[in-house]
Coordinates of C-alpha atoms in Angstrom, one line a residue:
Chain A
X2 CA 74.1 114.2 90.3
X3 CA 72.4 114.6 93.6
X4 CA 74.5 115.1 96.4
X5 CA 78.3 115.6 94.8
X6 CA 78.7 112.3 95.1
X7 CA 80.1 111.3 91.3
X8 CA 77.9 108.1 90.4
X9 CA 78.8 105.4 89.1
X10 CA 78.1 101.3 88.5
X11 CA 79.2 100.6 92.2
X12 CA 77.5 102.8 94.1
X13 CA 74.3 102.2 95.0
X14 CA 70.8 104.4 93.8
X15 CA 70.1 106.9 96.2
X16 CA 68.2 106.7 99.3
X17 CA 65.2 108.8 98.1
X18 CA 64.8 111.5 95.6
X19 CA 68.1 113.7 95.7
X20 CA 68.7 112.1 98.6
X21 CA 72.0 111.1 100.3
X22 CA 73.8 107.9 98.7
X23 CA 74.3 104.6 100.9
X24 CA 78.0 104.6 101.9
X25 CA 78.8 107.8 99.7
X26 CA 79.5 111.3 101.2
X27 CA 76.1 113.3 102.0
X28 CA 77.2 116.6 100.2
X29 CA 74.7 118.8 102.9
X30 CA 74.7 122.3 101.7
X31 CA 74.3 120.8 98.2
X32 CA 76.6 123.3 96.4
X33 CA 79.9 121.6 94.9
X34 CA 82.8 122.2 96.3
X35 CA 84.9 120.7 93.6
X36 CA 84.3 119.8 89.8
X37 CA 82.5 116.2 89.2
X38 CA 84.3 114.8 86.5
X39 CA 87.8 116.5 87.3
X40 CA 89.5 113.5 87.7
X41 CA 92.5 113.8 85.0
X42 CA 91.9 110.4 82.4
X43 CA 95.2 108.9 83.0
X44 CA 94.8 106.7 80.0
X45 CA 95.6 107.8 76.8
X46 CA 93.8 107.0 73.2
X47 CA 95.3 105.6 70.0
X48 CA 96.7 107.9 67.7
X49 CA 98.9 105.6 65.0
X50 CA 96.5 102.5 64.4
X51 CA 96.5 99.4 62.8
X52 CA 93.4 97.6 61.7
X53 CA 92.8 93.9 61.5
X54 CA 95.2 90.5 61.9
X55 CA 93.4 87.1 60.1
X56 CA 95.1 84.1 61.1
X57 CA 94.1 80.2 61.2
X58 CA 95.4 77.1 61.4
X59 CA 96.5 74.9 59.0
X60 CA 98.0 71.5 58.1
X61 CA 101.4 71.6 60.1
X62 CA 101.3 75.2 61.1
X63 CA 99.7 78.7 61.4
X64 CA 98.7 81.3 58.5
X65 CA 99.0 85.3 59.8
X66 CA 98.1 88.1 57.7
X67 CA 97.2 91.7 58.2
X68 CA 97.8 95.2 55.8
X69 CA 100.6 97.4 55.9
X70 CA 98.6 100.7 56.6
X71 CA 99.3 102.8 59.9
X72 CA 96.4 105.1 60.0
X73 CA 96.2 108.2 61.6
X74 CA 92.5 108.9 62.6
X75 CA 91.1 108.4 59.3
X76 CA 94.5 109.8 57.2
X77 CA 95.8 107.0 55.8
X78 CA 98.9 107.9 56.8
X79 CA 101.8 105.3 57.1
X80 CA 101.4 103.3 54.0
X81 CA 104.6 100.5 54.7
X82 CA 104.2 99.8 58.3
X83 CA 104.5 95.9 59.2
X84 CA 102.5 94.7 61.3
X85 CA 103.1 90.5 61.4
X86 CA 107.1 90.1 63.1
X87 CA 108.6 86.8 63.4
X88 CA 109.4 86.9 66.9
X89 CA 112.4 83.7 66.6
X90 CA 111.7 80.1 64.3
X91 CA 108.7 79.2 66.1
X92 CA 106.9 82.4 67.0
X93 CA 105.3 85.0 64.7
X94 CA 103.4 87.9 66.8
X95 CA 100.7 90.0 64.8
X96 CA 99.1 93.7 66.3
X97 CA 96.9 95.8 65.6
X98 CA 95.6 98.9 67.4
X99 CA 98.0 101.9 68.6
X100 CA 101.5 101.2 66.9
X101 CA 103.4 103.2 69.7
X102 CA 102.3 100.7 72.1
X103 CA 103.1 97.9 70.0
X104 CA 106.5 99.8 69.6
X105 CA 107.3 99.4 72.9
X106 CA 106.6 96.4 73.8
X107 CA 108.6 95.1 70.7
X108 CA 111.8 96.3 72.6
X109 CA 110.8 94.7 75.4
X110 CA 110.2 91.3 73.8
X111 CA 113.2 91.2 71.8
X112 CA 115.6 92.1 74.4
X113 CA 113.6 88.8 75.6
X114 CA 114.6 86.7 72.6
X115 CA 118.1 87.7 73.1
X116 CA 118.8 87.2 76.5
X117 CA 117.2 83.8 75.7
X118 CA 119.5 83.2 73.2
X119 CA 122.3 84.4 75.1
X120 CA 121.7 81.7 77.5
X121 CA 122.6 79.0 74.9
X122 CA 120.4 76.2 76.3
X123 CA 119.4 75.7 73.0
X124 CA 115.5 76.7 74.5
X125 CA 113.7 79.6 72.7
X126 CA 110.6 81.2 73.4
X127 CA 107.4 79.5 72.9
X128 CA 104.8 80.7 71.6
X129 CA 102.2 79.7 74.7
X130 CA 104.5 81.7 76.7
X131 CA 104.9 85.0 74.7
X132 CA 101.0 84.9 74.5
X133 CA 100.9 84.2 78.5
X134 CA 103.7 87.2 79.3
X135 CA 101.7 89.7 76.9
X136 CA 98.7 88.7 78.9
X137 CA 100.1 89.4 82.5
X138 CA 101.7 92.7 80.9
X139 CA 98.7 93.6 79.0
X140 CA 96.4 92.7 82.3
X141 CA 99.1 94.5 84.7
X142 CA 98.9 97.9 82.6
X143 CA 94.5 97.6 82.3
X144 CA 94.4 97.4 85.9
X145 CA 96.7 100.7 86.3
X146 CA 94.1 102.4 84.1
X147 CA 96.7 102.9 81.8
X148 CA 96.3 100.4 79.3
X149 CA 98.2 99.1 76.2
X150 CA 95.9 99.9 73.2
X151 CA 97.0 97.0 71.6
X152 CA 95.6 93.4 70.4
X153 CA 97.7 91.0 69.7
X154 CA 97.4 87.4 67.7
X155 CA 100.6 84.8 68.6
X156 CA 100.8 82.4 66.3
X157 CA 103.8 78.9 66.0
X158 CA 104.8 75.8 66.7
X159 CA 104.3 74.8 69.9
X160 CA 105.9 71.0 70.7
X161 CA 105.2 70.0 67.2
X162 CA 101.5 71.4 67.2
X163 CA 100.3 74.8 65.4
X164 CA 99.2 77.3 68.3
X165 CA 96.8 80.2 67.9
X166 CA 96.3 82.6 70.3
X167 CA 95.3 86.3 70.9
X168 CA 95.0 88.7 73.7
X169 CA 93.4 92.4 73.6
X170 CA 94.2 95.2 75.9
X171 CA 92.1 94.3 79.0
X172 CA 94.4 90.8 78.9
X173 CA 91.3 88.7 77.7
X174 CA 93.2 85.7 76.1
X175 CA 92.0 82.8 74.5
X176 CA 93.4 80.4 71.6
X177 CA 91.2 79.0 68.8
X178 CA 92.5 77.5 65.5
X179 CA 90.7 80.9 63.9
X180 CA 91.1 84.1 64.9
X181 CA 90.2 87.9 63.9
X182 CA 90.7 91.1 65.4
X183 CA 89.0 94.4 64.7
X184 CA 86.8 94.2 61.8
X185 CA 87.8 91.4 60.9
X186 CA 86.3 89.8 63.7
X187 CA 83.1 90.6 62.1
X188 CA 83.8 90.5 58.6
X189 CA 86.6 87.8 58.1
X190 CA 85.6 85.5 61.1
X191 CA 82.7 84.2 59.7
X192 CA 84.4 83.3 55.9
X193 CA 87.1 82.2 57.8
X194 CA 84.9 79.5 60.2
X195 CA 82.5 78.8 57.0
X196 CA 85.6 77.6 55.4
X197 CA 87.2 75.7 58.6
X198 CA 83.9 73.6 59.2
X199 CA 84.3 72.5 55.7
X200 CA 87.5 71.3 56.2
X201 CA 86.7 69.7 59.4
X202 CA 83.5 68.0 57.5
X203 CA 86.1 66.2 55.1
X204 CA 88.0 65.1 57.7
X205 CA 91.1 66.8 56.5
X206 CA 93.0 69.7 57.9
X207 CA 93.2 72.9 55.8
X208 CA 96.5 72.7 53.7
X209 CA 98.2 75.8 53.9
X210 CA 97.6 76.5 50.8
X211 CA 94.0 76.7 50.8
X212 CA 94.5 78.6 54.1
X213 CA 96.5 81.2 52.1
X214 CA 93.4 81.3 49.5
X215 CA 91.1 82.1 52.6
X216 CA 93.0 84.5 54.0
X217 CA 93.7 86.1 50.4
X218 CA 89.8 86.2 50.4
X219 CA 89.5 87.5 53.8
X220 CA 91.7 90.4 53.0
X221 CA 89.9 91.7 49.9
X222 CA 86.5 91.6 51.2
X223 CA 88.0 93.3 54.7
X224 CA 89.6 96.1 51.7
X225 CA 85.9 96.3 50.3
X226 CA 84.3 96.8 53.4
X227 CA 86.8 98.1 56.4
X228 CA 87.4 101.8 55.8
X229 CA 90.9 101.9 57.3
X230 CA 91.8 99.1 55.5
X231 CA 94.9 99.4 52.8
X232 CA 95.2 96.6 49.5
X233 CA 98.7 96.1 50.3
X234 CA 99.1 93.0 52.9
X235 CA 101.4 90.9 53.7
X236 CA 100.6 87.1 54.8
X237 CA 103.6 85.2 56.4
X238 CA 103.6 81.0 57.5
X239 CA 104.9 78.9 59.9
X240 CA 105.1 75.5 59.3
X241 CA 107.3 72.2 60.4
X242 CA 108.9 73.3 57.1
X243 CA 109.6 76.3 58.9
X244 CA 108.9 80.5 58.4
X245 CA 107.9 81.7 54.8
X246 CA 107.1 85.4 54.0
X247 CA 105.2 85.3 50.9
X248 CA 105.8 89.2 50.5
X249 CA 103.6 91.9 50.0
X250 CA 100.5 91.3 48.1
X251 CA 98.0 93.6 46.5
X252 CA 93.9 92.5 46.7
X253 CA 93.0 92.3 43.3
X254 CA 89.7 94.9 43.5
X255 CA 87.0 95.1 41.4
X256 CA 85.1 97.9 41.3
X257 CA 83.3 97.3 38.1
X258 CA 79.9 97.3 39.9
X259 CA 80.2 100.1 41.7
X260 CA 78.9 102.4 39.5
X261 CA 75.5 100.6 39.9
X262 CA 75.4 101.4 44.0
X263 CA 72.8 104.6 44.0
X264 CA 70.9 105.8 46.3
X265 CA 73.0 107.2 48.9
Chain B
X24 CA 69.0 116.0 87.9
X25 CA 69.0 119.6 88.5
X26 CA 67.6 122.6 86.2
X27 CA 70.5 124.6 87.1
X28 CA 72.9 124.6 84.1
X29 CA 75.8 122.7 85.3
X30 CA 79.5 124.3 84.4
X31 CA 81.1 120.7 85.2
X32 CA 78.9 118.8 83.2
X33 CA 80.9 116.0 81.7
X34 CA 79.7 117.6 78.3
X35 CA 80.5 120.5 78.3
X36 CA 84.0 120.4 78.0
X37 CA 84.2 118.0 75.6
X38 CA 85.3 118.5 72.5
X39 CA 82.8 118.3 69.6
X40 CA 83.9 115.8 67.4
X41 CA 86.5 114.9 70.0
X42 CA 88.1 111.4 68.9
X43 CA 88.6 110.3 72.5
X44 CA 88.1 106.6 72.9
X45 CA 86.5 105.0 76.4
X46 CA 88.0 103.1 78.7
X47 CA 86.6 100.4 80.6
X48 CA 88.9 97.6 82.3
X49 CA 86.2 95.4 82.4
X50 CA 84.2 93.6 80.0
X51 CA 81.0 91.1 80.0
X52 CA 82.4 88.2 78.4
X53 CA 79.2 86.0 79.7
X54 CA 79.0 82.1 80.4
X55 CA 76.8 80.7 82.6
X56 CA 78.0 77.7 85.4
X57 CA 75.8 75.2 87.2
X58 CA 76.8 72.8 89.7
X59 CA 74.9 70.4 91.7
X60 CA 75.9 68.2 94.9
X61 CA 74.4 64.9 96.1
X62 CA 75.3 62.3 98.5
X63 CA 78.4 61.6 97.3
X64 CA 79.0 63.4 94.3
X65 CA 79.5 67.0 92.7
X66 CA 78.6 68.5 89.5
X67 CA 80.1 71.1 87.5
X68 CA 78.8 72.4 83.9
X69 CA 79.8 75.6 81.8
X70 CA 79.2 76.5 78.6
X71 CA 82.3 77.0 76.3
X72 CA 80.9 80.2 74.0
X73 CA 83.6 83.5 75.1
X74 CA 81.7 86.1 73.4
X75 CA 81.7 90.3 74.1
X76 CA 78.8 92.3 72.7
X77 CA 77.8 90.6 69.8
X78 CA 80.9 89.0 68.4
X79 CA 81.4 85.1 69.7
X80 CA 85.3 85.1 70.7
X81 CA 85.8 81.1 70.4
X82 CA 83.0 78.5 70.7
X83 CA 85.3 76.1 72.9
X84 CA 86.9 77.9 75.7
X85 CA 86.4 76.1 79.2
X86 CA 85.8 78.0 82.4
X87 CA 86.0 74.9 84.5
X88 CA 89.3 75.1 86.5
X89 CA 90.3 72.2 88.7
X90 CA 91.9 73.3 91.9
X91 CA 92.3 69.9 93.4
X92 CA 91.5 66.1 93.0
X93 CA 88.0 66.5 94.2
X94 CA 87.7 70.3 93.8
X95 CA 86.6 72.3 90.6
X96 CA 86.0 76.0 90.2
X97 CA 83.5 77.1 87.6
X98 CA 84.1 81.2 86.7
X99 CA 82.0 83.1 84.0
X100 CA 81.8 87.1 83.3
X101 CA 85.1 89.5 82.9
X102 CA 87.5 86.8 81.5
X103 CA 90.4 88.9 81.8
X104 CA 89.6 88.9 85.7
X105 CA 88.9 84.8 85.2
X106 CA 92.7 84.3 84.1
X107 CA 94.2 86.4 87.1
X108 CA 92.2 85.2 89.3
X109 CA 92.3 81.5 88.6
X110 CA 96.5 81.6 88.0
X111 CA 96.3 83.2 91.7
X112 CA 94.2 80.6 93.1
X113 CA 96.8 77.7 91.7
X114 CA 99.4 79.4 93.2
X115 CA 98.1 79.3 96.6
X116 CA 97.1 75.6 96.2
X117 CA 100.5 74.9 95.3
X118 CA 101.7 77.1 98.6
X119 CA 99.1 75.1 101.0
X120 CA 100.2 71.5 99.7
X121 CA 103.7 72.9 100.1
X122 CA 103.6 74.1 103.3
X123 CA 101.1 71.3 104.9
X124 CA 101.9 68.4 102.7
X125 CA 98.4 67.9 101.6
X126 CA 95.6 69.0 99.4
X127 CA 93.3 72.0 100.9
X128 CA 90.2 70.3 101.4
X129 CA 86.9 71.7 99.4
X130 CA 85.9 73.6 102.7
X131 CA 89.0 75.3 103.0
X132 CA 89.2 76.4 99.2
X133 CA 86.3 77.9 99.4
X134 CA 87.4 80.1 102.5
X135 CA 90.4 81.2 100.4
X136 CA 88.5 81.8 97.6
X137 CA 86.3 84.6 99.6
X138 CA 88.8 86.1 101.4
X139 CA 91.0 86.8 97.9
X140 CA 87.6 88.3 96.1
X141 CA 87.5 90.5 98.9
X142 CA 91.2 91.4 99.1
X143 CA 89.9 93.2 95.6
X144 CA 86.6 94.4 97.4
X145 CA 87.7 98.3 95.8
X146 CA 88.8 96.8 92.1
X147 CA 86.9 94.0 92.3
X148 CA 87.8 91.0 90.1
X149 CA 84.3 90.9 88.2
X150 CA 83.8 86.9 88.3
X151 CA 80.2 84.9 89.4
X152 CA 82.6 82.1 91.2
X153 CA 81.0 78.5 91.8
X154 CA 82.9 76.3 93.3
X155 CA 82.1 72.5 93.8
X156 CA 83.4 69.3 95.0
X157 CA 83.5 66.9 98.0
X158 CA 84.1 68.0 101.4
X159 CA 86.4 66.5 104.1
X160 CA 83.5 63.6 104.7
X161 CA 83.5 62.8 100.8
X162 CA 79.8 64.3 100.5
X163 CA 78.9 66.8 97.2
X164 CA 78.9 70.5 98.2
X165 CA 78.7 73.7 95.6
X166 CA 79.7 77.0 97.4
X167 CA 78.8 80.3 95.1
X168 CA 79.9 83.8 95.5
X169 CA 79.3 87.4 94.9
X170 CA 82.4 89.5 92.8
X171 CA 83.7 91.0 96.3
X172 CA 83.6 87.5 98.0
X173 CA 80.0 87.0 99.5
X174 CA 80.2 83.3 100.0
X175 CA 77.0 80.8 100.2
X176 CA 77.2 77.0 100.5
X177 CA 74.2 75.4 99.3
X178 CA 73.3 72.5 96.8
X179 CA 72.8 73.7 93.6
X180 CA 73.6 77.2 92.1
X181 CA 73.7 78.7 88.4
X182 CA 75.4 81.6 87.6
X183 CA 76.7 83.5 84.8
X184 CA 75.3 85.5 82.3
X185 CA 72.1 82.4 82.7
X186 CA 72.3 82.6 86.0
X187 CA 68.3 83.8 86.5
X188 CA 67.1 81.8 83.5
X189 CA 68.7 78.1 85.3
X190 CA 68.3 78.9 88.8
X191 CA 64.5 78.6 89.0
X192 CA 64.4 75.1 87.1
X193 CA 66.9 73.6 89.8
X194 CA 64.8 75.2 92.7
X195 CA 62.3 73.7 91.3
X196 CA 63.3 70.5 89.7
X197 CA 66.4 69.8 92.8
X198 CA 65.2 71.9 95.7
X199 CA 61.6 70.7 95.4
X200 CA 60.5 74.8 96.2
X201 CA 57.0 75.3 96.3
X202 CA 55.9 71.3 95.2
X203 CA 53.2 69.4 97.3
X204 CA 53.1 66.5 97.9
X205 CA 56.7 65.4 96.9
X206 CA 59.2 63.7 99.2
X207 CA 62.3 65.9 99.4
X208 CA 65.1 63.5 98.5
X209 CA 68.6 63.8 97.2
X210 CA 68.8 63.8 93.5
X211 CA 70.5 60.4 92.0
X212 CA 73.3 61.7 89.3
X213 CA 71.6 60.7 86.3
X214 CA 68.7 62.8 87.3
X215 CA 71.1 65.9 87.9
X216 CA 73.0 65.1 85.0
X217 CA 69.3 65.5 82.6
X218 CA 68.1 68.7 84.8
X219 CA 71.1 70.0 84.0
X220 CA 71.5 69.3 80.5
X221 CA 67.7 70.5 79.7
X222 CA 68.3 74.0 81.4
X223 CA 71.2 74.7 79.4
X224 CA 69.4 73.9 76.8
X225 CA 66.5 76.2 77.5
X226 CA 69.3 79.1 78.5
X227 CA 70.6 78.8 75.1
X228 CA 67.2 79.4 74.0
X229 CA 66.9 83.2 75.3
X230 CA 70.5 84.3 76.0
X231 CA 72.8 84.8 73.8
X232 CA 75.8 84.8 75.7
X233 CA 75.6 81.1 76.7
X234 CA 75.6 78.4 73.9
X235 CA 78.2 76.1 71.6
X236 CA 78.3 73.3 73.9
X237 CA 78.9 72.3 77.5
X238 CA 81.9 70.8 79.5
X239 CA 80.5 68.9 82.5
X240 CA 82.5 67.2 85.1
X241 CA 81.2 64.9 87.7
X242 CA 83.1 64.4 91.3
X243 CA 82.8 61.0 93.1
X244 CA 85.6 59.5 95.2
X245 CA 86.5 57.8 92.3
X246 CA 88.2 61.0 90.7
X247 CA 86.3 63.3 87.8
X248 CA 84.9 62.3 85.1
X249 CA 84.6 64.4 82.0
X250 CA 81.3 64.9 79.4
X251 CA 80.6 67.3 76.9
X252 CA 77.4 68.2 75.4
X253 CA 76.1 70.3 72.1
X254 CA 74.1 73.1 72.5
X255 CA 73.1 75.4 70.1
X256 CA 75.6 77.4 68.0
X257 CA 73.8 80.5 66.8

């Protein structure tokens, strides 16, 4: 860069050619006095990661799966590491991205539930609010540069109604009765809305059933396709009936093409 | 750039191969907002599509907020910084009715609203803020900023990831710029109300970030009223 001045999307072009830098420091001399990118990266990367959460809405309630891989880089290299929790009756929380941060903020939120417990008002934690406190947290630690690697999908009963929601590491939160994250959001998301709309054309709301089915679909073609995906997965419910872990499944793969893929 | 080789290069002591992942806190979750004021009456549209890159986050997410009875804020880009900012701003409504038992007045909001972009003027919140709504007298107004709290009150405004592809139709079509032979007038609702409709329909046309459908909501003395509208889903 021209004049020592490091530059960057704020800072405006320079005056002329080499030139000095509206409002930056004009560097005279020209030689550097200090390194341009010394600045230490406060933030740190993932290192244990999970890939995709699926979940939608259904009839009464909210379906939530993911795999059970914690991958390390591309070693595969935690092979039973759960990823959906059931956060109390009405609140299931789903992560992927860097398990450590996950780790800690699951201290954090459970010491939550049971000081709200301890209180014995007989109110628990919603799910709206978990999704709103992971958002300030999440938004508080972006704007320290130090971020959470994490995204997160909250998923309950909220006053009788399903609730979706989902926040990433920046705090971007929104709820939707359909939501990815990672690959998923590219791969599942569009099975998974193709699906909803029919629903929504016959009037009736998915049963959770055929919201299992999806999601069972969802995960194979995510194992097919996502490279740090695992077969094992485990899909969990929450309903008005109330929370049902339907255990650890295996996607039923076919290779039996494969052998017809050439070319590369 | 200079010939010399550079030992600081940001390359060059990087890792080949190196795994590190980038950090950005901000991201371009688009939306586009247009709001319109008349005699005595204020517009507010946005399109519901949250998207980032090329993945559409949710089709129906609102970026209308209302501050007050006859005050709405319309907020597209970083949507993160939408949230704070936005759960801020209702906290210092709440404050001023509080402390002055009454409503802050459009005029006023849009004071507050400047001076708490620029509070952030070194980590800005990165939000296009239109703001619209009747003023003290009951007449429309639409005040539009800059991310580090540049303030403008005018009659009509687009921004958002549209902003350049809407504003030009409602110079054209509202402001009257550059038409002979026209009498300059104040646009009836109805005829805001299909100008508006038709640009969005033309953004969703060319940018990709704007689309699903739009929430409109139209200010009189009589309190808001709410539309939607279908746009384009692709």
């Amino acid at each position: 860069m021209a004049c020592g001045t490091p530059h960057d999307m704020f800072s405006a072009n320079p005056l002329w050619h080499n030139g000095p830098i509206p409002g930056g420091f004009y560097n005279f001399p020209g030689s550097k006095t200090a390194p341009l990118y010394s600045g230490a990266q406060r933030f740190h990367t993932p290192v244990t990661t999970g890939t995709s959460v699926l979940a939608i809405k259904c009839d009464g309630g909210v379906v939530i799966a993911a795999d059970i891989l914690g991958s390390y880089g591309s070693l595969a290299r935690f092979r039973d590491l759960h990823r959906v929790h059931k956060i109390n009756e009405n609140t299931v929380l789903g992560v992927s991205g860097d398990y450590a941060d996950f780790q800690h903020l699951q201290q954090i939120i459970e010491q939550k539930v049971i000081s709200e417990q301890c209180l014995d008002d007989g109110f628990a934690l919603k799910p709206r609010s978990l999704l709103c406190w992971l958002t300030r947290h999440l938004y508080y630690r972006r704007s320290r540069y130090d971020p959470l690697w994490t995204n997160f999908i909250v998923g309950g009963i909220q006053d009788g109604q399903p609730f979706l929601g989902t926040v990433d590491k920046l705090g971007t939160a929104y709820e939707d009765d359909h939501i990815a994250t990672g690959y998923g959001a590219y791969i599942a998301l569009p099975v998974m809305r193709d699906e909803l709309a029919k629903a929504k054309q016959s009037g009736q709301p998915i049963s959770k059933e055929d919201a299992c089915k999806v999601l069972e679909r969802c995960m194979t073609v995510l194992f097919f396709r996502d490279a740090r995906s695992f077969p094992k997965y485990e899909m969990i419910t929450l309903t008005e009936e109330g929370y049902e872990h339907h255990g650890t499944k295996t996607v039923k793969a076919n290779w039996e093409i494969a052998h017809m893929v050439k070319g590369y | 750039m200079s010939s010399v080789v550079d030992p600081f290069n940001k390359f060059s002591y990087m890792e080949s191969g190196s795994q590190r992942q980038h950090f950005s806190p901000y991201a371009d979750n688009g939306g586009s907002v247009v709001a319109i004021a008349g005699e005595d009456y204020a517009i507010i549209a946005a399109d519901t599509r949250l998207s980032s890159g090329f993945s559409i986050y949710t089709r129906e997410q609102s970026k209308l907020f209302q501050l007050s009875e006859k005050t709405i804020l319309g907020c597209s880009g970083c949507w993160c910084d939408t949230l704070t900012l936005t759960r801020v701003l209702d906290a210092r409504m709440q404050m001023y009715y509080h402390e002055h038992q009454k409503l802050m007045e459009t005029p006023a909001v849009a004071q507050m609203l400047s001076t708490m972009l620029y509070y952030k003027r070194f980590f800005p919140y990165y939000v296009s803020n239109i703001l619209a709504g009747l003023d003290g007298e009951g007449k429309g107004c639409v005040y539009s900023y800059d991310p580090i709290g540049h303030c403008e009150k005018s009659y009509f405004r687009a921004g958002g990831s549209a902003g350049a592809l809407l504003q030009p139709l409602l110079d054209n079509q509202i402001g009257f710029h550059n038409m002979e032979k026209v009498t300059v007038a104040p646009v009836p609702v109805e005829k805001a109300l299909a100008i508006l409709k038709d640009g969005f329909i033309s953004a969703a046309e060319r940018d990709i970030y704007t689309g699903d459908s739009i929430l409109i909501k139209i200010i009189t003395k009589d309190g808001i009223k709410d539309e939607s509208f279908q746009l384009r889903k692709d």
